[in-house]
XYZ file of C-alpha atoms in Angstrom:
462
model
C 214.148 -30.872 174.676
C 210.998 -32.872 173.950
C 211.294 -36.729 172.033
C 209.348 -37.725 170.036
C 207.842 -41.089 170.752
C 206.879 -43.538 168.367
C 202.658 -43.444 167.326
C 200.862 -46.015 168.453
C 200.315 -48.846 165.937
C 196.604 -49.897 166.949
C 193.929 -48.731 168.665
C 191.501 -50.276 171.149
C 188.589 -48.888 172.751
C 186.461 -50.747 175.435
C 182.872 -50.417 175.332
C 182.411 -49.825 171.865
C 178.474 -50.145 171.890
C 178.244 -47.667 174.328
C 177.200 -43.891 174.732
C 180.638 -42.420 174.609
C 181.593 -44.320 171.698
C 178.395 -43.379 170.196
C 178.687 -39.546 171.214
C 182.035 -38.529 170.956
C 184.141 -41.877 169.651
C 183.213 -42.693 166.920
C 183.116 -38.992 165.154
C 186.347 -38.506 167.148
C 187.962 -41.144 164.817
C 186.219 -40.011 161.707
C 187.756 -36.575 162.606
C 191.538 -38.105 162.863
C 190.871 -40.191 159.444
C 189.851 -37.295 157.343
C 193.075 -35.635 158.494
C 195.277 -38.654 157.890
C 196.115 -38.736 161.432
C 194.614 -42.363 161.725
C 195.633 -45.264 159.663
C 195.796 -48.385 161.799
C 193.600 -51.277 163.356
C 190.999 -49.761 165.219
C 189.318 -52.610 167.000
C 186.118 -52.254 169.310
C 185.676 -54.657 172.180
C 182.159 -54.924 173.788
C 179.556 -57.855 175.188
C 176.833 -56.933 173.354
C 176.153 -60.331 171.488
C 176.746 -57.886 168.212
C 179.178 -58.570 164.721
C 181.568 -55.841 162.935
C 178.435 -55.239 160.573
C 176.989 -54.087 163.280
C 179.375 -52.436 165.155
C 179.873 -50.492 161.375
C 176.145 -49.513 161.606
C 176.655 -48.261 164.546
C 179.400 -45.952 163.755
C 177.382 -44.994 160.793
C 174.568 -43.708 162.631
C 176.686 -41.866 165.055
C 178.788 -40.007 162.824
C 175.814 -38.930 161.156
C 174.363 -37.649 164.219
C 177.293 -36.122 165.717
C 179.927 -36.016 163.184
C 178.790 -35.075 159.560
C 178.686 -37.939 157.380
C 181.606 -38.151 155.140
C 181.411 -41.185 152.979
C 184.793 -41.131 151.394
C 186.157 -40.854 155.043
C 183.851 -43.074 156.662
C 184.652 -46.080 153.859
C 188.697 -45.628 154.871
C 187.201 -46.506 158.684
C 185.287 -48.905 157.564
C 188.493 -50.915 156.340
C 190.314 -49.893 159.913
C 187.714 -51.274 161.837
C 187.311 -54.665 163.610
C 185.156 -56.143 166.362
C 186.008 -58.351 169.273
C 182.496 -59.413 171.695
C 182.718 -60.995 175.073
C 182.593 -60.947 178.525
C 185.527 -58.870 179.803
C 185.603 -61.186 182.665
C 186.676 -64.650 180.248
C 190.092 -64.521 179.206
C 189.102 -65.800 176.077
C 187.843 -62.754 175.104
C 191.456 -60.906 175.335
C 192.746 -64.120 173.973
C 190.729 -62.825 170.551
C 191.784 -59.605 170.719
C 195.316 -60.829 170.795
C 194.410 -62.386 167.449
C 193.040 -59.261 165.838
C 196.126 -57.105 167.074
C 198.228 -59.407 164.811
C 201.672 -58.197 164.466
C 200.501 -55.120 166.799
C 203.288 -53.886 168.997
C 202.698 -50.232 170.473
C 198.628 -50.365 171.074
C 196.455 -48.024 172.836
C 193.843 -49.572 174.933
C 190.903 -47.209 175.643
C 189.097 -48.234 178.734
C 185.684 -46.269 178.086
C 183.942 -48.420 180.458
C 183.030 -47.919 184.209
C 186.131 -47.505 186.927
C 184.537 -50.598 188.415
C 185.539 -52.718 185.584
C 189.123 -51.682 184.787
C 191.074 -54.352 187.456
C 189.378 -57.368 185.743
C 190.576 -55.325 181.934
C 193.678 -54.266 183.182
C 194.308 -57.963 184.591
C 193.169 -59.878 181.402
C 195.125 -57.728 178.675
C 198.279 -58.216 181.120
C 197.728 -61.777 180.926
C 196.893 -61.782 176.877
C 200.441 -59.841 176.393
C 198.347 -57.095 174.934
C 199.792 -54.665 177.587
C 203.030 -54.798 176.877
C 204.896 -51.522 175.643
C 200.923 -50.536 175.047
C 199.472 -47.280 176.729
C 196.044 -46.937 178.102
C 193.242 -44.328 178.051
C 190.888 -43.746 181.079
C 188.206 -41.933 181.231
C 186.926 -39.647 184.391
C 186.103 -39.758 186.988
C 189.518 -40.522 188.503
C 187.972 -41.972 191.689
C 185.285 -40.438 194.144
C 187.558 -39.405 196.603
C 191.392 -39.397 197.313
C 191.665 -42.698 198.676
C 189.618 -44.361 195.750
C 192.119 -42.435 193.153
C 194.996 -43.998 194.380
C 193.606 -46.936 194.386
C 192.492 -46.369 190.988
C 195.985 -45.718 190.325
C 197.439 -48.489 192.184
C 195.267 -50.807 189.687
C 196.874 -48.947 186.911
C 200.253 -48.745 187.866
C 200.278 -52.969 188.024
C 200.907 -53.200 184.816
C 201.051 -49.388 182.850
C 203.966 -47.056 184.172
C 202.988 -43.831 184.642
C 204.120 -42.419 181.134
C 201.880 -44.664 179.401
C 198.433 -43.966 181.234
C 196.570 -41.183 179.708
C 193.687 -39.753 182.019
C 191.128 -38.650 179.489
C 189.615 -34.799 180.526
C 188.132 -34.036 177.562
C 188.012 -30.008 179.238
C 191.922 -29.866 178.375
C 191.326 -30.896 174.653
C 189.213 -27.851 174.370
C 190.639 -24.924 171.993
C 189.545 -21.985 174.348
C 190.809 -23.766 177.495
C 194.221 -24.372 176.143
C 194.140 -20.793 174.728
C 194.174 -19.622 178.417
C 197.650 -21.125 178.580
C 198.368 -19.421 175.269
C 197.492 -16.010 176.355
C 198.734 -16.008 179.675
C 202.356 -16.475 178.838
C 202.581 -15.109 175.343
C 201.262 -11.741 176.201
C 204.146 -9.618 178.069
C 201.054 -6.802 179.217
C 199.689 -9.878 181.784
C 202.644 -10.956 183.571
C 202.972 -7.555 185.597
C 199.365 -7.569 186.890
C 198.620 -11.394 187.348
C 199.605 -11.607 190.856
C 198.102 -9.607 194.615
C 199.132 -6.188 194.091
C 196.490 -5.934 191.130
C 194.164 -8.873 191.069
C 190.831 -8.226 193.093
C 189.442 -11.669 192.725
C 189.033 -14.636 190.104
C 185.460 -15.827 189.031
C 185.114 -19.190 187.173
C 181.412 -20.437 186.210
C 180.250 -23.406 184.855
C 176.456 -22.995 183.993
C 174.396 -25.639 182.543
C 170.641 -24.756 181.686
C 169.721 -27.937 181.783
C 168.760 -30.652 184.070
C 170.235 -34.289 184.610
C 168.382 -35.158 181.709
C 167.971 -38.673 182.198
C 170.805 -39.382 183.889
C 169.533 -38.957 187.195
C 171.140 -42.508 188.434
C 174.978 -41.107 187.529
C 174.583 -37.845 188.677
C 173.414 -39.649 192.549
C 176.365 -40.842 192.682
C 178.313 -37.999 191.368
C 177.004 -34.774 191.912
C 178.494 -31.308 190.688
C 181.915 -31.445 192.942
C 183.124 -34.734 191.334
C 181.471 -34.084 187.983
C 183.001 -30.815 186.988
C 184.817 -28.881 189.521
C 187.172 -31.529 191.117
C 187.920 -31.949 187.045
C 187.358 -29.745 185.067
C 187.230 -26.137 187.080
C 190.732 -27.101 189.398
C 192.614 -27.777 185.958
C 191.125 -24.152 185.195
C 192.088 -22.839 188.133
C 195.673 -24.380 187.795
C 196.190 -22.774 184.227
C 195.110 -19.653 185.294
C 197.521 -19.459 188.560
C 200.395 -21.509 187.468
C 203.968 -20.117 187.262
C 205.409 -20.380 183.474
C 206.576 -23.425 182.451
C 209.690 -24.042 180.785
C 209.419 -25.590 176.910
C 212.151 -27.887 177.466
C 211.311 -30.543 178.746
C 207.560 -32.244 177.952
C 206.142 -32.676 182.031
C 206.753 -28.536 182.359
C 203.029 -27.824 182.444
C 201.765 -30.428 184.605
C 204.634 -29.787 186.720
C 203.494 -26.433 187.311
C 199.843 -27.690 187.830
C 200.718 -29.684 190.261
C 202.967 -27.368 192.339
C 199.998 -24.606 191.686
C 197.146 -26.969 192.988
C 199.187 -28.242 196.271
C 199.203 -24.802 197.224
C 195.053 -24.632 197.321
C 193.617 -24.669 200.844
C 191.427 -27.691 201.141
C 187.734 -26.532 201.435
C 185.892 -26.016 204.402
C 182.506 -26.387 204.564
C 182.566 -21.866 205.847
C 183.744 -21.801 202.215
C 181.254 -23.614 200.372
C 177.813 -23.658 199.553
C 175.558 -26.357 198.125
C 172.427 -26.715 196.178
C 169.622 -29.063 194.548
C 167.036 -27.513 192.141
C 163.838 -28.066 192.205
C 162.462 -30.773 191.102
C 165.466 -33.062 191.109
C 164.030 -35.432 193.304
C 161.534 -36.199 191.032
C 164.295 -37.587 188.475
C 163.959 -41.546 187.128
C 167.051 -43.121 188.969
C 167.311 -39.773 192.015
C 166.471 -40.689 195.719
C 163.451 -38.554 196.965
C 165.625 -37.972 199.859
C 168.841 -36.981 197.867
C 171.178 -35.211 199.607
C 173.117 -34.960 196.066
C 174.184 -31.731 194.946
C 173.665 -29.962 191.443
C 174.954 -26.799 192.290
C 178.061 -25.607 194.681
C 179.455 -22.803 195.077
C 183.569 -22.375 196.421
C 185.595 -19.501 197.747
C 189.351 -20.792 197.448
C 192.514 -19.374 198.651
C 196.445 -20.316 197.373
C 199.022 -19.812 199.612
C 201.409 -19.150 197.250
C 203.396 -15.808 196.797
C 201.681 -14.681 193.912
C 198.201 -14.950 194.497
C 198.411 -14.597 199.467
C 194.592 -13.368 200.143
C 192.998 -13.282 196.403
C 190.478 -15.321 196.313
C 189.458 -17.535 193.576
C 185.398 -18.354 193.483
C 184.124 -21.364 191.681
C 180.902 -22.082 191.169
C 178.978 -25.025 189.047
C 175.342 -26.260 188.531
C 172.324 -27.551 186.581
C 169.268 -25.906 185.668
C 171.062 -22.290 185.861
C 169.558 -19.435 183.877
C 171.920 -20.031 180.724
C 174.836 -22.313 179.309
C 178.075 -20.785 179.441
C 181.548 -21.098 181.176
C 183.107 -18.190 182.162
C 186.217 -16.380 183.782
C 186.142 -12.679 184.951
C 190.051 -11.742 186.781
C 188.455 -8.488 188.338
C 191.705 -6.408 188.857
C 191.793 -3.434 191.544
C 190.299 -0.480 190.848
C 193.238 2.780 191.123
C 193.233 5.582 193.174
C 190.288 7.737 192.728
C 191.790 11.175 192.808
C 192.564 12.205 189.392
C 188.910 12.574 188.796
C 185.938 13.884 190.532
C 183.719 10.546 190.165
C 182.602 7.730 192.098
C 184.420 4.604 192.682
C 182.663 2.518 189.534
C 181.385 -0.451 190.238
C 182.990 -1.925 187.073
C 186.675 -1.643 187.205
C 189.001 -3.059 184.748
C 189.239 -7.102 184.311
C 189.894 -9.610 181.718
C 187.449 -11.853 180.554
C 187.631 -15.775 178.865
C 184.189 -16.567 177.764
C 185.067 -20.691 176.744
C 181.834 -21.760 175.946
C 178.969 -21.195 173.377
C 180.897 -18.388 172.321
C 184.927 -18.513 172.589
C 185.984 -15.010 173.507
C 188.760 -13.395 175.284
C 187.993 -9.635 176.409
C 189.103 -6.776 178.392
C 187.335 -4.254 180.493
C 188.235 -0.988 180.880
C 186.989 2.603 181.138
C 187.080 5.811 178.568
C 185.661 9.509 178.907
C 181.713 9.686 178.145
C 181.718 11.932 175.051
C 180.699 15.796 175.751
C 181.982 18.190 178.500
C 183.592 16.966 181.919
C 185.359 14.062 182.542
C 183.347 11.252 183.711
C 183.459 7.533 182.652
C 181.706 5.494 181.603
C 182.785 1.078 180.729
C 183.871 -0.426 177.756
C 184.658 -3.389 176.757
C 187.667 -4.652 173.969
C 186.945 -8.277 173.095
C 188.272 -11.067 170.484
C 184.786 -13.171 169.384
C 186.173 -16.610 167.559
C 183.925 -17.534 164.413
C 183.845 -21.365 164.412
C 184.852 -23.724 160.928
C 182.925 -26.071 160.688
C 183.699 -29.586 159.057
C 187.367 -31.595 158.181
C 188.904 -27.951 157.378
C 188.354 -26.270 160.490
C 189.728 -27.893 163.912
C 190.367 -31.038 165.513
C 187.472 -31.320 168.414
C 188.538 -32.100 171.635
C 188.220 -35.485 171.959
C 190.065 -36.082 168.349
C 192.474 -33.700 169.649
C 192.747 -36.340 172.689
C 192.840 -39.425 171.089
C 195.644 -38.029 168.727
C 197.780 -36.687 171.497
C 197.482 -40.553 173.184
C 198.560 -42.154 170.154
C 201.381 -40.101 169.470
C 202.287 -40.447 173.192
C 202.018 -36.638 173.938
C 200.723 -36.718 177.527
C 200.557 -33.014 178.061
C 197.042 -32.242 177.911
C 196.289 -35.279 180.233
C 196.025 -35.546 184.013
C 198.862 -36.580 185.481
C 198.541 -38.876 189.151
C 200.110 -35.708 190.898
C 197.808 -33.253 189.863
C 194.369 -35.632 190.265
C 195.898 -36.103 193.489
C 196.477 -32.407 194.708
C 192.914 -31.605 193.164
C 191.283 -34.311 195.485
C 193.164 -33.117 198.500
C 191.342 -29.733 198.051
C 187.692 -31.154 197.978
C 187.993 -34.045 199.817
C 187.121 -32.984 203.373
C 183.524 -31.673 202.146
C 182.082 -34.275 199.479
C 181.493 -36.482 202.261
C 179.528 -33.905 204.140
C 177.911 -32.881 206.093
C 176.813 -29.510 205.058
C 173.847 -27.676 204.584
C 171.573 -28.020 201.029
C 169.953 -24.969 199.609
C 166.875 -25.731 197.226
C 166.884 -23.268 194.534
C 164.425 -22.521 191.402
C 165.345 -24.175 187.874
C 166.183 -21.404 185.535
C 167.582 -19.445 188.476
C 171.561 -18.440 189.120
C 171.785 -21.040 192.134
C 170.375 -20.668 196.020
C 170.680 -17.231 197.078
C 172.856 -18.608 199.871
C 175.563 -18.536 197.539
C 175.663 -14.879 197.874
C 177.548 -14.705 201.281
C 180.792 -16.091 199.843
C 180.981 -12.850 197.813
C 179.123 -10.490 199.943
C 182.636 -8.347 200.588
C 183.474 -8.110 196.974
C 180.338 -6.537 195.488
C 178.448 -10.068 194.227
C 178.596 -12.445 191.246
C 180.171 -11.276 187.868
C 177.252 -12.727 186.184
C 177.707 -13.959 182.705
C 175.305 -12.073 180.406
């Protein structure tokens, strides 16, 4: 069965003046303290030249912004927080945060600061004794490539075992993706039709309707592939084509990711296409020869006995027509020989809408009133009304951060499965491969088409 481990007794996050503390950090710990789930030292480190008054205005504005202000909550932070500035390069830095961890002996460091910089951390808090028995956040990306993640890793590994490094993908703290999980395996209807004999295809897209917006010098040396599907859209895939794990043991899900994602085909460049929209070039920080991509499209296969010749289409990109992520598992349409009608071109499916609405629906068809029997679609769907505020959920990054503390590493990605999800795009984000310009405000370069030319086109979200 599962053990408990003991909660972490402090918290540290690296880069506490910065835009993820700012953004999601900060409201993410005035979340846990309104629940009671935080009550320790919670002590920012950043070279900023700034002082804890500071560092509390700062907080103040951003839960303000992002959070909803909640003074009683916000003056019990207050009290939790300190502030260490330096140079993470000086060992004198980490020599004051050994000070200000006092009689700390089970901390969580929380490196939200660029890959680039977390040897020189990792080094220094070794060094300090502020590592040991402590666990450690990271944030993605988890490398560029294969190689680069496990050497990523390898930097970790020096001084964190594996149980104690928590890769931060903020996608698995969300409600509607973990509900995917939920559904699959507590629903007895789904297990006899998730596999070839009924399953047509699996769509998953990721739309954004807007641009880079202002982050044009990341996203150069990102792109969509490492952004969101090597991340995000594999751990989707991997939920949604998993075998069910057993509840007995705590590494039963990302076991099963794992064994689900090593059985992807790694992507040729026949089964992707890629795109730039128009005007991305034109971007503060973006080359005006980028070959960069803000939109690809993926046709995957898993050689696996449950899903041999379904194919699973991805597809991911900026400046699309609307926000929204979406899965459509189109199943096979039956025998048409009951009834004296076309074949329709909407069968039955089931449908995960995760984002701005959370819904979970299925398609099916019913007699059109009056005489004869034709059909006509319907659809039977489950529409989530948000709570706002400290009574309705934990977000996903307070979800996160709560998980790490209590060491709960489930919703975290394991070496294995960042691994097996590299393997699968690694022979293409190197290129080369063609680019397809396509208008902002469009559904991506028409190119895109071909990969589902045999299966009727896009299920487009609406």
């Amino acid at each position: 069965m599962n053990q408990e481990k003991p909660r972490a007794d402090a918290l540290v996050f690296f880069g506490a003046t910065g835009d993820l503390a700012y953004k999601k950090i900060f409201p993410a710990l005035l979340s846990l303290v309104q629940r009671g789930r935080l009550d320790c030292p919670v002590i920012g480190v950043a070279k900023s030249g700034w002082n804890r008054d500071q560092l509390v205005e700062r907080a103040r504005k951003s839960v303000t912004e992002f959070g909803g202000m909640d003074e009683e909550a916000f003056a019990k932070l207050t009290r939790l927080l300190r502030y260490v500035d330096g140079d993470y390069g000086e060992a004198a830095t980490f020599g004051r945060l050994r000070s200000e961890l006092e009689s700390a002996r089970l901390p969580v460091h929380y490196l939200a600061i660029p890959p680039s910089m977390f040897p020189v951390v990792v080094e220094h808090l070794a060094q300090a004794g502020c590592a040991e028995n402590a666990r450690v956040i990271v944030e993605k990306p988890f490398g560029r490539d294969l190689e680069s993640a496990r050497s990523l890793n390898a930097t970790l590994r020096k001084v964190f075992p594996e149980e104690n490094v928590f890769r931060i993908d903020h996608y698995l703290g969300k409600e509607a993706v973990q509900n995917i999980l939920y559904f699959r395996f507590a629903n007895a209807f789904l297990e006899p039709i998730w596999n070839r004999h009924y399953v047509e295809n699996v769509q998953i897209t990721l739309a954004e309707s807007f641009g880079v917006t202002g982050r044009g010098k990341f996203y150069e040396e990102t792109g969509v592939i490492r952004d969101v599907i090597q991340n995000h859209l594999l751990q989707v895939v991997s939920y949604l084509a998993m075998e069910a794990p057993s509840a007995t043991y705590g590494e039963a899900i990302r076991d099963e990711q794992a064994k689900v994602l090593r059985t992807v085909r790694p992507l040729s460049v026949d089964n992707m296409v890629r795109g730039q929209f128009r005007g991305y070039r034109d971007e503060p920080g973006v080359s005006k020869a980028s070959y960069m991509a803000t939109y690809a499209a993926l046709r995957l296969y898993i050689d696996s006995w449950r899903w041999e010749g379904v194919p699973f289409y991805v597809r991911a990109g900026k400046s699309l027509k609307i926000t929204c992520t979406e899965i459509v598992v189109e199943l096979k349409n039956p025998p048409q020989v009951v009834f004296s009608e076309p074949t329709p071109s909407v069968g039955n499916y089931v449908r995960f809408r995760l984002n701005p609405q959370v819904a979970i629906a299925i398609g099916a068809r019913a007699k059109r009133p009056g005489e004869g029997m034709q059909g006509e679609p319907l659809e039977l769907s489950v529409v989530e009304q948000a709570v706002q505020g400290k009574d309705g959920r934990l977000g996903d990054y307070a979800r996160l951060l709560s998980d790490a503390m209590a060491g709960d590493a489930t919703l975290f990605a394991r070496q294995d499965v960042v691994e097996a999800a590299w393997a699968i795009v690694d022979p293409v984000i190197h290129g080369p491969s063609p680019m397809f310009e396509y208008d902002p405000g469009s559904w991506g370069p028409p190119q895109a088409d071909r990969l589902v030319a045999d299966i009727g086109g896009w299920n487009t979200p609406r």
